[in-house]
Coordinates of C-alpha atoms and ligand atoms in Angstrom, one line a residue:
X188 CA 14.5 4.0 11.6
X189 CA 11.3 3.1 9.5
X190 CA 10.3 -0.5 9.5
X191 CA 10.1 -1.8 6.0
X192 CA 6.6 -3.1 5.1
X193 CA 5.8 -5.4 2.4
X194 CA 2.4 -5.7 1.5
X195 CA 0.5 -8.1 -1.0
X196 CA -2.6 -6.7 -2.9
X197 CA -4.2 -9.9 -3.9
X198 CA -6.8 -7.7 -6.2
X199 CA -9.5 -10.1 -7.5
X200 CA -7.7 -13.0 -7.3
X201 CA -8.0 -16.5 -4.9
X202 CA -11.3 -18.2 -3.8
X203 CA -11.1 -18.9 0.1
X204 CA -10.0 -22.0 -0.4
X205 CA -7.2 -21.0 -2.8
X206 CA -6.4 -17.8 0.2
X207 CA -6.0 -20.2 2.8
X208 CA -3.7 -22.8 1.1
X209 CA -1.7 -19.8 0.1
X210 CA -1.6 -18.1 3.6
X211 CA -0.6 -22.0 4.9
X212 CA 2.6 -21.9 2.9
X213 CA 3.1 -18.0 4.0
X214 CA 3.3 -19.0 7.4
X215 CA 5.7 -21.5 7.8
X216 CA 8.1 -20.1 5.2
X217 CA 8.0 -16.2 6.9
X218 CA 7.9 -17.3 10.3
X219 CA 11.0 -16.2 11.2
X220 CA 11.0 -13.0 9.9
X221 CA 10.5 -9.9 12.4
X222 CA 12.5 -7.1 10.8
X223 CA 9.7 -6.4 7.9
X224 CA 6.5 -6.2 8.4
X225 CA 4.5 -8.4 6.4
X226 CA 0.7 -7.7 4.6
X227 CA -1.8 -9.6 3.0
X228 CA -4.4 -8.4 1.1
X229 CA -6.9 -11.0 0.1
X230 CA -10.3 -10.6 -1.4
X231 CA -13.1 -8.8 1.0
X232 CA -14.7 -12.6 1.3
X233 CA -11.6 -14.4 2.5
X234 CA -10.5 -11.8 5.2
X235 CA -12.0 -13.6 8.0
X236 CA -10.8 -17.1 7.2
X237 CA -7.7 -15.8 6.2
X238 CA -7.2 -13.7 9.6
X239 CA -8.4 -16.7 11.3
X240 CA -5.5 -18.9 10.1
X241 CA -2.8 -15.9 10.8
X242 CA -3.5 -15.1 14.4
X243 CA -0.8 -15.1 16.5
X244 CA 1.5 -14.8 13.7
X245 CA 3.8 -12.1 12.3
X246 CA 1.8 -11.7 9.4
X247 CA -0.9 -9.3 9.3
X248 CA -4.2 -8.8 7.5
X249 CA -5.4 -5.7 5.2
X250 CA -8.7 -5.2 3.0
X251 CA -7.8 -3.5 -0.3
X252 CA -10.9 -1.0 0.0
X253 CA -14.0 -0.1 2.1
X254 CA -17.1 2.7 2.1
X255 CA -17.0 5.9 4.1
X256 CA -20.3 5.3 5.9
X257 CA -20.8 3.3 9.2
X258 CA -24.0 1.3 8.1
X259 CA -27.3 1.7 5.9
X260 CA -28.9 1.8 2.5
X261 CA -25.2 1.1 0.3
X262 CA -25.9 -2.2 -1.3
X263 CA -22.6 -3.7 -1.6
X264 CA -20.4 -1.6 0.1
X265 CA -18.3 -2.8 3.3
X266 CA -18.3 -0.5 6.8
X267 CA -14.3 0.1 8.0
X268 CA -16.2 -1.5 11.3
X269 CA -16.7 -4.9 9.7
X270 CA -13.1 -5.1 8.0
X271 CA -11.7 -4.3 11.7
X272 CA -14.3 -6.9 13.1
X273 CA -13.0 -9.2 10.3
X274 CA -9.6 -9.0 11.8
X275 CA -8.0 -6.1 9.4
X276 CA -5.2 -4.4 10.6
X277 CA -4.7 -2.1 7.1
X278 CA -6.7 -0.9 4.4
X279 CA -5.6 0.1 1.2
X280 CA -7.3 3.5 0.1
X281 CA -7.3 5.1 -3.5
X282 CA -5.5 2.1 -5.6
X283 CA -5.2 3.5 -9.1
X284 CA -7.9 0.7 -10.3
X285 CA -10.0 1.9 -8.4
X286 CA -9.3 5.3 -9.2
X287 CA -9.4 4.1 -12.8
X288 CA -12.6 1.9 -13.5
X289 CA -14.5 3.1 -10.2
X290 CA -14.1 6.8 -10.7
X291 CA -12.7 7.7 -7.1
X292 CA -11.6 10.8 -6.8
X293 CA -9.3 12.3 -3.8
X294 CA -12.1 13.7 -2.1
X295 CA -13.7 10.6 -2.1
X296 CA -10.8 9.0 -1.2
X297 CA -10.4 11.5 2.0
X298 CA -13.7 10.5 3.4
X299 CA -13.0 7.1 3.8
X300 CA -9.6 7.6 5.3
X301 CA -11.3 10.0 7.7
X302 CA -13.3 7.0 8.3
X303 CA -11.0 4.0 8.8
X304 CA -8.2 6.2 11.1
X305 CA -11.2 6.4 14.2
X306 CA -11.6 2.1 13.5
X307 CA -8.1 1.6 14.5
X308 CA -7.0 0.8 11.2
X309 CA -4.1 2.2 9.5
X310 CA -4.2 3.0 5.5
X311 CA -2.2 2.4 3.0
X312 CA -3.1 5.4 0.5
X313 CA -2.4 5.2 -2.9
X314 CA -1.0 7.9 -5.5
X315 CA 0.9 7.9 -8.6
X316 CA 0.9 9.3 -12.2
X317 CA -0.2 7.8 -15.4
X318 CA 2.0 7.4 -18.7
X319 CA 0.6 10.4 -19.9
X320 CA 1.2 12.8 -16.9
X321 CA 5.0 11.5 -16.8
X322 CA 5.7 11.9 -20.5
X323 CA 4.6 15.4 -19.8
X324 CA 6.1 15.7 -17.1
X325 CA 3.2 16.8 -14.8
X326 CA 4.1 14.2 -12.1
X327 CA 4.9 16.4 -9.4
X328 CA 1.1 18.5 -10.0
X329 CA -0.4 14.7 -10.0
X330 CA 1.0 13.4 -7.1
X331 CA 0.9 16.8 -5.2
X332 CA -2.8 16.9 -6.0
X333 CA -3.5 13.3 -5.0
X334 CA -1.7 14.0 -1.5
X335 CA -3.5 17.2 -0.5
X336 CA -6.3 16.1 -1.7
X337 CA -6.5 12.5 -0.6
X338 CA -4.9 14.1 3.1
X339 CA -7.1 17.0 3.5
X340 CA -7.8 17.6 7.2
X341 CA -5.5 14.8 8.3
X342 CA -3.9 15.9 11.5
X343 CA -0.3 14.8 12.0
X344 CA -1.2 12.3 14.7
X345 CA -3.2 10.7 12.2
X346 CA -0.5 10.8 9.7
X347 CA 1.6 8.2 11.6
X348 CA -1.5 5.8 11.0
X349 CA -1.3 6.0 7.3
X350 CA 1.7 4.4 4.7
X351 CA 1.6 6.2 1.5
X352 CA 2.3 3.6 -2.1
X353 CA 3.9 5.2 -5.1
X354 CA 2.4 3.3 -7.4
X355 CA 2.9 4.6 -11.4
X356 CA 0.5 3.8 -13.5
X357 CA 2.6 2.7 -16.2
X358 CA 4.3 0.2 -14.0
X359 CA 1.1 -1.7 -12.6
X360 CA 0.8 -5.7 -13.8
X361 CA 2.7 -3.7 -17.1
X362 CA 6.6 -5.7 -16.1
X363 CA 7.8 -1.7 -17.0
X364 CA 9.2 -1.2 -13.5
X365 CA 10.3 1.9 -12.5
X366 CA 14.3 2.4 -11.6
X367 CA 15.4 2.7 -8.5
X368 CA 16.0 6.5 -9.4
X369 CA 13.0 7.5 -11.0
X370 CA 10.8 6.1 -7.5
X371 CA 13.5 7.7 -5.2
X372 CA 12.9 11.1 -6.8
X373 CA 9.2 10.6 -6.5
X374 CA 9.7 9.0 -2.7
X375 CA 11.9 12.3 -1.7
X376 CA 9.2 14.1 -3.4
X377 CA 6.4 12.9 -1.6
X378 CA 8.8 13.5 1.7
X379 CA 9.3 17.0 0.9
X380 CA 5.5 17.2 0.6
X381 CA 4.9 15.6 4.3
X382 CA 7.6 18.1 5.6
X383 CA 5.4 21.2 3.9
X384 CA 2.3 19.9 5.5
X385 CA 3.7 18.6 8.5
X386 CA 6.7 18.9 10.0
X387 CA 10.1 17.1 9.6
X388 CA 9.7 14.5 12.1
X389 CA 6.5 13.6 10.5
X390 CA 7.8 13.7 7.5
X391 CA 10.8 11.2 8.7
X392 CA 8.2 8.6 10.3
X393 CA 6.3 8.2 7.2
X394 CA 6.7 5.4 5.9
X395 CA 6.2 5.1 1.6
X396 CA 6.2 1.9 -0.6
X397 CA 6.7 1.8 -4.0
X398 CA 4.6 -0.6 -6.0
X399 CA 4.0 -1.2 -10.0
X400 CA 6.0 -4.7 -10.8
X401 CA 8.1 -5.4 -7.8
X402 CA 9.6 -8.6 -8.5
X403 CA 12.1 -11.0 -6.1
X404 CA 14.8 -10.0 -8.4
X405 CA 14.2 -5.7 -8.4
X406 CA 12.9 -5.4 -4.8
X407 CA 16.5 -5.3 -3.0
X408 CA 17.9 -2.6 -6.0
X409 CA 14.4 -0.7 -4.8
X410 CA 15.4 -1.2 -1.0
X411 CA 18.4 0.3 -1.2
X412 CA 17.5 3.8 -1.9
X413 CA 16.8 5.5 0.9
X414 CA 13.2 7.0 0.8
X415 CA 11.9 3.7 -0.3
X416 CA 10.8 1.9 2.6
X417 CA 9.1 -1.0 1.7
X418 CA 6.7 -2.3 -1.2
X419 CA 2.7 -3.0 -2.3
X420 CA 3.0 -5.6 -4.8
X421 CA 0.5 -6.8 -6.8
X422 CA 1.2 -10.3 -9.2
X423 CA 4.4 -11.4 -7.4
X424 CA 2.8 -12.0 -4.4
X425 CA -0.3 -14.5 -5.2
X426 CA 2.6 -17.2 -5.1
X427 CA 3.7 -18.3 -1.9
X428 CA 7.6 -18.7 -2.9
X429 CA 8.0 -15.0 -4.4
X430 CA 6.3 -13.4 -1.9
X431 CA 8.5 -15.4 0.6
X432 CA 11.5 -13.7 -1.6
X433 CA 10.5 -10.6 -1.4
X434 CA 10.0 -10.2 2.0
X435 CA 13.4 -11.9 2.7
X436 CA 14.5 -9.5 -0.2
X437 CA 18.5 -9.3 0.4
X438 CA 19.7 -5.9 2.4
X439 CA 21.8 -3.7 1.2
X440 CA 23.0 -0.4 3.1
X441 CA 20.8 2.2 2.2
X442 CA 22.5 5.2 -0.3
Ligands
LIG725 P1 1.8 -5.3 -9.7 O1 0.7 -4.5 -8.9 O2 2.8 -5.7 -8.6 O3 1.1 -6.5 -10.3 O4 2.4 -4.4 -10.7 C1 0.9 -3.6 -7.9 C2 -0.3 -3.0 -7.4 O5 -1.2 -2.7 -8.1 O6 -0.4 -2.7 -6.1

């Protein structure tokens, strides 16, 4: 059985101060929860605080990017080392913006993997198609591409460290959500893939969210398909009470 995991990708949004009042009202209303596990993604500069505030608590803390290098001459850039010092359990690797307005491309992307897996952090890796590549349908090519080449040299011990997030383009911050059939054909996809690479028990551990407009009131239709196994969502969770919903999202048997 995979453990659903809901995970909030803040992006460039909340101050600290504005993290930590949001993270306050996280706790309390998700501290009973122990059957999902539960992400948040602030801002690079409110990690620390925000890990400060969570420990000891069932919610856990991810950066949304990092640089493949330990240290040196990279103004700007942040070490995999200082997120885990910061108190990062995840990292989220390859995010279509930043595949979008920062021109990363899969073998970039497979460096810093290969450097975040030996910091004892686990990745959440990013792939998905844009508008164009669905309408003609070239979505299997995209995503197949994005996996081998975002994965290349990954052993399958390491593969139980990373989460892979559908995300299509088309359905990022756009309210276009994808149905619960369209992502399940891409999640079995994305299986079948792991089970070429891999094996079949790899392939059954991995655990793949779907993300691009998850919403309190879509998440449970999502949930319910059975290579869906949890979600990264992006504007419903910077507010305390959706995010609360969606990790409480309602369980239905899986199809
Ligand atoms: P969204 O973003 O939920 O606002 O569509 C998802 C994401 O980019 O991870």
């Amino acid at each position: 059985m995979r453990k659903p995991i809901i995970a909030g990708n803040w992006k460039m949004n909340k101050t600290v101060a504005e993290a930590l009042e949001l993270v306050k009202d996280l706790r309390f209303k998700l501290e009973n929860v122990s059957d999902v596990e539960i992400v948040v993604c602030p801002p690079f500069l409110a990690v620390q605080s925000v890990y400060q505030f969570l420990k000891g608590s069932n919610i856990k803390v991810g950066a949304q990017n990092c640089y493949f290098e330990k240290k040196g001459a990279f103004t700007g850039e942040v070490s995999p080392a200082m997120l885990k010092e910061a108190g990062c359990s995840f990292v989220i690797l390859g995010h279509s913006e930043r595949r979008q307005y920062f021109k990363e491309s899969d073998e970039f992307i497979n460096k810093k993997i290969k450097a975040v897996l030996p910091e004892g952090l686990l990745a959440i890796v990013c792939v998905g198609e844009t508008l164009e590549e669905r309408e003609k349908n070239i979505w299997k090519e995209v995503i197949k591409t994005q996996v081998t080449g975002g994965l290349k040299g990954i052993t399958k011990e390491e593969v139980s460290k990373l989460v892979i997030a559908y995300e299509p383009v088309w359905a990022i911050g756009t309210g276009k959500v994808a149905s619960k059939e369209q992502a399940q054909e891409v999640h079995k996809f994305i299986r079948d893939l792991f089970v070429k690479l891999y094996d079949k028990n790899t392939a059954e551990a991995l655990r793949i969210q779907y993300g691009g407009s998850v919403k309190p009131d879509n998440i449970s239709l999502l949930m319910s398909e059975p290579d869906i196994d949890g979600a990264l969502v992006g504007g419903a969770a910077l507010e305390a009470e959706s995010f609360m919903k969606l990790v409480k999202f309602e369980k239905k048997a899986k199809q």
